Amino acid sequence: MKLIYVGEKPFDNRYKSLYKSLGIETISYKNPLKAIDNLVEIEPSVVFFSCNDYPRMWKIFLSSLRDIYNETQTLFILEGELGNKEIKEFNFLRGSLIVPINNQNYKDVKKLILEKLPKSISTEVYFPKQDEIGLGFVKPEDFSFISGYITQINRDSFIFLPESIDEIANIKNDDLILNSSLSIDESIINVDFKVKLLGSTLLCEIINDSTDYKSLTKTLFV
């Protein structure tokens, strides 16, 4: 899943950590028109738009977004203060959420976003200690062995950090990895997953029904 952030200033770290915990890749644009041009290519699940930076562009952006994706396909979150007339326009254009500038209530924002995200995304995320959960698998392209560690895990996916970024250089989005070995404490379980590239890491979405993986996540979320 991908998020487009449109704003002059760097994306707020509080929101960055929220989307990272959900396995959502963030792509930033300072030019709203450039972001509009790339909507079809990126297929964002979320757009986070700074109204304060571009007060005259959010309506154009939201209208262009809704020409391509409906409100169930892509969320449009606007950071800014709107008057009553603009709020009506926001609702008419099928915006998703308005976040006040300098909002301090991060948990409420997270709750609202999670309510609108697809139900398949888990709201429970576990962040292992360094080297706590290891993973090894055979790369489908050349059958070389890759090892590394899991940096976060939820009920249907996890993020994998390889020991060397070069090891995942030729892995492609939607590659299927079968019979990988996930190790924690003295236990090893086998999991199958589909990969999404997230820069130097991989988002690994569990495929097939893994009873052992479900049992593991249950123990982590106790």
PDB file of C-alpha atoms in Angstrom:
ATOM      1  CA  MET A   1       0.000   0.000   0.000  1.00  0.00           C
ATOM      2  CA  LYS A   2       1.187   3.523  -0.775  1.00  0.00           C
ATOM      3  CA  LEU A   3       0.571   7.019   0.583  1.00  0.00           C
ATOM      4  CA  ILE A   4       1.130  10.249  -1.316  1.00  0.00           C
ATOM      5  CA  TYR A   5       2.079  13.221   0.870  1.00  0.00           C
ATOM      6  CA  VAL A   6       1.691  16.666  -0.716  1.00  0.00           C
ATOM      7  CA  GLY A   7       3.318  19.483   1.271  1.00  0.00           C
ATOM      8  CA  GLU A   8       6.196  21.958   1.403  1.00  0.00           C
ATOM      9  CA  LYS A   9       7.388  20.881   4.846  1.00  0.00           C
ATOM     10  CA  PRO A  10       8.649  17.372   5.710  1.00  0.00           C
ATOM     11  CA  PHE A  11       5.914  14.892   6.586  1.00  0.00           C
ATOM     12  CA  ASP A  12       5.152  14.931  10.328  1.00  0.00           C
ATOM     13  CA  ASN A  13       7.098  12.101  11.994  1.00  0.00           C
ATOM     14  CA  ARG A  14       4.074  11.110  14.092  1.00  0.00           C
ATOM     15  CA  TYR A  15       2.062  10.335  10.980  1.00  0.00           C
ATOM     16  CA  LYS A  16       5.058   8.758   9.282  1.00  0.00           C
ATOM     17  CA  SER A  17       5.390   6.245  12.102  1.00  0.00           C
ATOM     18  CA  LEU A  18       1.654   5.503  11.937  1.00  0.00           C
ATOM     19  CA  TYR A  19       1.723   4.622   8.259  1.00  0.00           C
ATOM     20  CA  LYS A  20       4.988   2.737   8.610  1.00  0.00           C
ATOM     21  CA  SER A  21       3.413   0.598  11.328  1.00  0.00           C
ATOM     22  CA  LEU A  22       0.661  -0.301   8.858  1.00  0.00           C
ATOM     23  CA  GLY A  23       3.149  -1.236   6.147  1.00  0.00           C
ATOM     24  CA  ILE A  24       2.283   1.783   3.988  1.00  0.00           C
ATOM     25  CA  GLU A  25       5.034   3.284   1.820  1.00  0.00           C
ATOM     26  CA  THR A  26       5.189   7.118   1.808  1.00  0.00           C
ATOM     27  CA  ILE A  27       5.924   9.097  -1.369  1.00  0.00           C
ATOM     28  CA  SER A  28       6.344  12.879  -0.961  1.00  0.00           C
ATOM     29  CA  TYR A  29       5.639  15.664  -3.466  1.00  0.00           C
ATOM     30  CA  LYS A  30       6.153  19.413  -3.158  1.00  0.00           C
ATOM     31  CA  ASN A  31       4.372  19.982  -6.469  1.00  0.00           C
ATOM     32  CA  PRO A  32       0.645  19.070  -6.350  1.00  0.00           C
ATOM     33  CA  LEU A  33       0.341  18.963 -10.138  1.00  0.00           C
ATOM     34  CA  LYS A  34       3.223  16.491 -10.368  1.00  0.00           C
ATOM     35  CA  ALA A  35       1.474  14.315  -7.779  1.00  0.00           C
ATOM     36  CA  ILE A  36      -1.751  14.440  -9.822  1.00  0.00           C
ATOM     37  CA  ASP A  37       0.174  13.314 -12.917  1.00  0.00           C
ATOM     38  CA  ASN A  38       1.398  10.228 -11.033  1.00  0.00           C
ATOM     39  CA  LEU A  39      -1.884   9.124  -9.407  1.00  0.00           C
ATOM     40  CA  VAL A  40      -2.544   6.372 -11.935  1.00  0.00           C
ATOM     41  CA  GLU A  41       1.012   5.038 -11.783  1.00  0.00           C
ATOM     42  CA  ILE A  42       1.268   5.036  -7.965  1.00  0.00           C
ATOM     43  CA  GLU A  43      -2.280   3.827  -7.145  1.00  0.00           C
ATOM     44  CA  PRO A  44      -2.236   5.355  -3.631  1.00  0.00           C
ATOM     45  CA  SER A  45      -4.340   3.981  -0.806  1.00  0.00           C
ATOM     46  CA  VAL A  46      -4.036   7.296   1.056  1.00  0.00           C
ATOM     47  CA  VAL A  47      -3.388  10.926   0.081  1.00  0.00           C
ATOM     48  CA  PHE A  48      -2.308  13.298   2.870  1.00  0.00           C
ATOM     49  CA  PHE A  49      -2.569  16.911   1.642  1.00  0.00           C
ATOM     50  CA  SER A  50      -1.338  20.072   3.411  1.00  0.00           C
ATOM     51  CA  CYS A  51      -4.002  22.731   2.933  1.00  0.00           C
ATOM     52  CA  ASN A  52      -1.816  25.288   4.680  1.00  0.00           C
ATOM     53  CA  ASP A  53       0.900  24.883   2.032  1.00  0.00           C
ATOM     54  CA  TYR A  54      -1.473  24.819  -0.965  1.00  0.00           C
ATOM     55  CA  PRO A  55      -4.774  26.474   0.055  1.00  0.00           C
ATOM     56  CA  ARG A  56      -5.966  26.870  -3.550  1.00  0.00           C
ATOM     57  CA  MET A  57      -4.995  23.428  -4.787  1.00  0.00           C
ATOM     58  CA  TRP A  58      -6.747  20.927  -2.520  1.00  0.00           C
ATOM     59  CA  LYS A  59     -10.089  21.128  -4.372  1.00  0.00           C
ATOM     60  CA  ILE A  60      -8.396  20.591  -7.743  1.00  0.00           C
ATOM     61  CA  PHE A  61      -6.398  17.690  -6.324  1.00  0.00           C
ATOM     62  CA  LEU A  62      -9.367  16.018  -4.640  1.00  0.00           C
ATOM     63  CA  SER A  63     -11.538  16.396  -7.739  1.00  0.00           C
ATOM     64  CA  SER A  64      -8.789  14.854  -9.898  1.00  0.00           C
ATOM     65  CA  LEU A  65      -8.342  12.034  -7.396  1.00  0.00           C
ATOM     66  CA  ARG A  66     -12.057  11.202  -7.401  1.00  0.00           C
ATOM     67  CA  ASP A  67     -12.067  11.106 -11.203  1.00  0.00           C
ATOM     68  CA  ILE A  68      -9.773   8.074 -10.847  1.00  0.00           C
ATOM     69  CA  TYR A  69     -10.435   6.488  -7.433  1.00  0.00           C
ATOM     70  CA  ASN A  70     -13.562   6.469  -5.291  1.00  0.00           C
ATOM     71  CA  GLU A  71     -13.566   7.056  -1.524  1.00  0.00           C
ATOM     72  CA  THR A  72     -13.323   3.335  -0.728  1.00  0.00           C
ATOM     73  CA  GLN A  73     -10.255   2.917  -2.950  1.00  0.00           C
ATOM     74  CA  THR A  74      -8.255   5.953  -1.773  1.00  0.00           C
ATOM     75  CA  LEU A  75      -8.540   8.065   1.360  1.00  0.00           C
ATOM     76  CA  PHE A  76      -8.035  11.832   1.070  1.00  0.00           C
ATOM     77  CA  ILE A  77      -6.839  13.349   4.344  1.00  0.00           C
ATOM     78  CA  LEU A  78      -6.587  17.135   4.482  1.00  0.00           C
ATOM     79  CA  GLU A  79      -4.442  18.858   7.091  1.00  0.00           C
ATOM     80  CA  GLY A  80      -5.754  22.362   7.669  1.00  0.00           C
ATOM     81  CA  GLU A  81      -8.557  24.590   8.917  1.00  0.00           C
ATOM     82  CA  LEU A  82     -11.669  24.976   6.731  1.00  0.00           C
ATOM     83  CA  GLY A  83     -14.664  27.286   7.036  1.00  0.00           C
ATOM     84  CA  ASN A  84     -18.234  25.969   6.905  1.00  0.00           C
ATOM     85  CA  LYS A  85     -18.540  26.558   3.143  1.00  0.00           C
ATOM     86  CA  GLU A  86     -15.274  24.751   2.419  1.00  0.00           C
ATOM     87  CA  ILE A  87     -16.236  21.844   4.682  1.00  0.00           C
ATOM     88  CA  LYS A  88     -19.382  21.399   2.584  1.00  0.00           C
ATOM     89  CA  GLU A  89     -17.237  21.432  -0.574  1.00  0.00           C
ATOM     90  CA  PHE A  90     -14.865  18.919   1.011  1.00  0.00           C
ATOM     91  CA  ASN A  91     -17.773  16.578   1.766  1.00  0.00           C
ATOM     92  CA  PHE A  92     -19.304  17.110  -1.694  1.00  0.00           C
ATOM     93  CA  LEU A  93     -15.987  16.144  -3.320  1.00  0.00           C
ATOM     94  CA  ARG A  94     -15.918  13.033  -1.089  1.00  0.00           C
ATOM     95  CA  GLY A  95     -12.948  13.870   1.098  1.00  0.00           C
ATOM     96  CA  SER A  96     -12.242  11.403   3.915  1.00  0.00           C
ATOM     97  CA  LEU A  97     -10.877  13.269   6.921  1.00  0.00           C
ATOM     98  CA  ILE A  98      -9.828  16.781   8.022  1.00  0.00           C
ATOM     99  CA  VAL A  99      -6.913  16.947  10.477  1.00  0.00           C
ATOM    100  CA  PRO A 100      -6.328  20.252  12.329  1.00  0.00           C
ATOM    101  CA  ILE A 101      -2.919  21.917  11.861  1.00  0.00           C
ATOM    102  CA  ASN A 102      -0.528  21.067  14.706  1.00  0.00           C
ATOM    103  CA  ASN A 103      -2.919  18.372  15.833  1.00  0.00           C
ATOM    104  CA  GLN A 104      -1.704  16.831  19.078  1.00  0.00           C
ATOM    105  CA  ASN A 105      -4.297  14.058  19.375  1.00  0.00           C
ATOM    106  CA  TYR A 106      -2.389  11.489  17.337  1.00  0.00           C
ATOM    107  CA  LYS A 107      -4.274   8.489  18.728  1.00  0.00           C
ATOM    108  CA  ASP A 108      -7.667   9.835  17.628  1.00  0.00           C
ATOM    109  CA  VAL A 109      -6.332  10.428  14.126  1.00  0.00           C
ATOM    110  CA  LYS A 110      -5.005   6.874  14.036  1.00  0.00           C
ATOM    111  CA  LYS A 111      -8.402   5.518  15.091  1.00  0.00           C
ATOM    112  CA  LEU A 112     -10.212   7.475  12.376  1.00  0.00           C
ATOM    113  CA  ILE A 113      -7.752   6.341   9.718  1.00  0.00           C
ATOM    114  CA  LEU A 114      -7.958   2.700  10.779  1.00  0.00           C
ATOM    115  CA  GLU A 115     -11.763   2.840  10.540  1.00  0.00           C
ATOM    116  CA  LYS A 116     -11.470   3.871   6.905  1.00  0.00           C
ATOM    117  CA  LEU A 117      -8.655   1.536   5.880  1.00  0.00           C
ATOM    118  CA  PRO A 118      -9.499  -1.913   4.502  1.00  0.00           C
ATOM    119  CA  LYS A 119     -10.548  -4.266   7.289  1.00  0.00           C
ATOM    120  CA  SER A 120      -7.884  -6.773   6.279  1.00  0.00           C
ATOM    121  CA  ILE A 121      -5.162  -4.557   7.752  1.00  0.00           C
ATOM    122  CA  SER A 122      -4.387  -5.504  11.317  1.00  0.00           C
ATOM    123  CA  THR A 123      -4.464  -2.790  13.973  1.00  0.00           C
ATOM    124  CA  GLU A 124      -2.039  -4.721  16.179  1.00  0.00           C
ATOM    125  CA  VAL A 125       1.644  -4.285  15.442  1.00  0.00           C
ATOM    126  CA  TYR A 126       4.577  -5.805  17.324  1.00  0.00           C
ATOM    127  CA  PHE A 127       8.067  -4.288  17.086  1.00  0.00           C
ATOM    128  CA  PRO A 128      10.640  -6.993  17.923  1.00  0.00           C
ATOM    129  CA  LYS A 129      13.912  -6.223  19.640  1.00  0.00           C
ATOM    130  CA  GLN A 130      16.945  -6.231  17.369  1.00  0.00           C
ATOM    131  CA  ASP A 131      17.719  -9.787  16.217  1.00  0.00           C
ATOM    132  CA  GLU A 132      14.685 -11.157  18.104  1.00  0.00           C
ATOM    133  CA  ILE A 133      12.975 -12.669  15.033  1.00  0.00           C
ATOM    134  CA  GLY A 134      15.122 -13.922  12.160  1.00  0.00           C
ATOM    135  CA  LEU A 135      14.078 -14.860   8.633  1.00  0.00           C
ATOM    136  CA  GLY A 136      15.789 -16.798   5.882  1.00  0.00           C
ATOM    137  CA  PHE A 137      14.571 -17.735   2.424  1.00  0.00           C
ATOM    138  CA  VAL A 138      15.664 -18.700  -1.076  1.00  0.00           C
ATOM    139  CA  LYS A 139      15.380 -15.958  -3.712  1.00  0.00           C
ATOM    140  CA  PRO A 140      13.212 -17.130  -6.645  1.00  0.00           C
ATOM    141  CA  GLU A 141      15.354 -15.447  -9.331  1.00  0.00           C
ATOM    142  CA  ASP A 142      18.697 -17.140  -8.695  1.00  0.00           C
ATOM    143  CA  PHE A 143      18.034 -19.484  -5.739  1.00  0.00           C
ATOM    144  CA  SER A 144      20.536 -17.645  -3.532  1.00  0.00           C
ATOM    145  CA  PHE A 145      19.894 -17.599   0.214  1.00  0.00           C
ATOM    146  CA  ILE A 146      18.877 -14.359   1.954  1.00  0.00           C
ATOM    147  CA  SER A 147      18.869 -13.819   5.703  1.00  0.00           C
ATOM    148  CA  GLY A 148      17.964 -10.944   7.975  1.00  0.00           C
ATOM    149  CA  TYR A 149      15.557  -9.866  10.668  1.00  0.00           C
ATOM    150  CA  ILE A 150      11.926  -8.872  11.095  1.00  0.00           C
ATOM    151  CA  THR A 151      11.515  -5.285  12.310  1.00  0.00           C
ATOM    152  CA  GLN A 152       7.737  -5.311  12.763  1.00  0.00           C
ATOM    153  CA  ILE A 153       5.011  -7.912  12.546  1.00  0.00           C
ATOM    154  CA  ASN A 154       1.209  -8.081  12.559  1.00  0.00           C
ATOM    155  CA  ARG A 155      -1.386 -10.784  12.004  1.00  0.00           C
ATOM    156  CA  ASP A 156      -1.121 -10.869   8.215  1.00  0.00           C
ATOM    157  CA  SER A 157       2.216  -9.284   7.294  1.00  0.00           C
ATOM    158  CA  PHE A 158       5.679  -8.334   8.509  1.00  0.00           C
ATOM    159  CA  ILE A 159       8.574  -6.103   7.470  1.00  0.00           C
ATOM    160  CA  PHE A 160      11.893  -7.781   6.704  1.00  0.00           C
ATOM    161  CA  LEU A 161      15.312  -6.105   6.902  1.00  0.00           C
ATOM    162  CA  PRO A 162      18.013  -8.057   5.026  1.00  0.00           C
ATOM    163  CA  GLU A 163      21.573  -8.269   6.335  1.00  0.00           C
ATOM    164  CA  SER A 164      22.632  -6.579   3.087  1.00  0.00           C
ATOM    165  CA  ILE A 165      20.405  -4.419   0.861  1.00  0.00           C
ATOM    166  CA  ASP A 166      22.240  -5.818  -2.181  1.00  0.00           C
ATOM    167  CA  GLU A 167      20.631  -9.185  -1.472  1.00  0.00           C
ATOM    168  CA  ILE A 168      17.162  -7.892  -2.420  1.00  0.00           C
ATOM    169  CA  ALA A 169      18.304  -5.836  -5.414  1.00  0.00           C
ATOM    170  CA  ASN A 170      16.582  -8.016  -8.019  1.00  0.00           C
ATOM    171  CA  ILE A 171      13.505  -8.985  -6.022  1.00  0.00           C
ATOM    172  CA  LYS A 172      10.332  -7.684  -7.680  1.00  0.00           C
ATOM    173  CA  ASN A 173       6.986  -6.575  -6.301  1.00  0.00           C
ATOM    174  CA  ASP A 174       4.559  -9.494  -5.967  1.00  0.00           C
ATOM    175  CA  ASP A 175       7.310 -12.133  -5.999  1.00  0.00           C
ATOM    176  CA  LEU A 176       6.159 -15.206  -4.096  1.00  0.00           C
ATOM    177  CA  ILE A 177       8.468 -16.619  -1.433  1.00  0.00           C
ATOM    178  CA  LEU A 178       7.620 -20.167  -0.386  1.00  0.00           C
ATOM    179  CA  ASN A 179       8.785 -22.205   2.593  1.00  0.00           C
ATOM    180  CA  SER A 180      10.799 -19.454   4.275  1.00  0.00           C
ATOM    181  CA  SER A 181      12.206 -20.093   7.750  1.00  0.00           C
ATOM    182  CA  LEU A 182      11.150 -17.715  10.522  1.00  0.00           C
ATOM    183  CA  SER A 183      13.040 -18.197  13.779  1.00  0.00           C
ATOM    184  CA  ILE A 184      12.237 -16.918  17.261  1.00  0.00           C
ATOM    185  CA  ASP A 185      13.835 -18.190  20.482  1.00  0.00           C
ATOM    186  CA  GLU A 186      14.552 -21.859  19.689  1.00  0.00           C
ATOM    187  CA  SER A 187      11.550 -22.336  17.368  1.00  0.00           C
ATOM    188  CA  ILE A 188      11.478 -22.283  13.561  1.00  0.00           C
ATOM    189  CA  ILE A 189       8.281 -22.029  11.515  1.00  0.00           C
ATOM    190  CA  ASN A 190       7.777 -22.047   7.752  1.00  0.00           C
ATOM    191  CA  VAL A 191       5.778 -19.268   6.101  1.00  0.00           C
ATOM    192  CA  ASP A 192       4.816 -18.353   2.526  1.00  0.00           C
ATOM    193  CA  PHE A 193       4.479 -14.698   1.555  1.00  0.00           C
ATOM    194  CA  LYS A 194       4.203 -12.151  -1.260  1.00  0.00           C
ATOM    195  CA  VAL A 195       6.655  -9.247  -1.212  1.00  0.00           C
ATOM    196  CA  LYS A 196       6.335  -5.494  -1.714  1.00  0.00           C
ATOM    197  CA  LEU A 197       9.474  -3.376  -1.946  1.00  0.00           C
ATOM    198  CA  LEU A 198       9.812  -0.647   0.708  1.00  0.00           C
ATOM    199  CA  GLY A 199      13.198   0.846  -0.099  1.00  0.00           C
ATOM    200  CA  SER A 200      15.778  -1.140   1.866  1.00  0.00           C
ATOM    201  CA  THR A 201      13.153  -3.457   3.391  1.00  0.00           C
ATOM    202  CA  LEU A 202      10.414  -5.823   2.214  1.00  0.00           C
ATOM    203  CA  LEU A 203       6.770  -5.796   3.227  1.00  0.00           C
ATOM    204  CA  CYS A 204       5.850  -9.482   3.353  1.00  0.00           C
ATOM    205  CA  GLU A 205       2.145 -10.325   3.087  1.00  0.00           C
ATOM    206  CA  ILE A 206       1.293 -13.797   4.366  1.00  0.00           C
ATOM    207  CA  ILE A 207      -0.290 -16.117   1.785  1.00  0.00           C
ATOM    208  CA  ASN A 208      -1.773 -19.554   2.321  1.00  0.00           C
ATOM    209  CA  ASP A 209      -3.072 -20.422   5.738  1.00  0.00           C
ATOM    210  CA  SER A 210      -0.280 -20.733   8.293  1.00  0.00           C
ATOM    211  CA  THR A 211      -1.434 -22.115  11.629  1.00  0.00           C
ATOM    212  CA  ASP A 212       2.062 -21.729  13.085  1.00  0.00           C
ATOM    213  CA  TYR A 213       2.239 -18.042  12.067  1.00  0.00           C
ATOM    214  CA  LYS A 214      -1.177 -17.356  13.585  1.00  0.00           C
ATOM    215  CA  SER A 215      -0.084 -19.040  16.803  1.00  0.00           C
ATOM    216  CA  LEU A 216       3.079 -16.929  16.883  1.00  0.00           C
ATOM    217  CA  THR A 217       1.235 -13.618  16.476  1.00  0.00           C
ATOM    218  CA  LYS A 218      -1.244 -14.619  19.166  1.00  0.00           C
ATOM    219  CA  THR A 219       1.604 -15.010  21.643  1.00  0.00           C
ATOM    220  CA  LEU A 220       3.153 -11.675  20.600  1.00  0.00           C
ATOM    221  CA  PHE A 221      -0.092  -9.722  21.082  1.00  0.00           C
ATOM    222  CA  VAL A 222      -0.971 -11.114  24.495  1.00  0.00           C
TER     223      VAL A 222
END
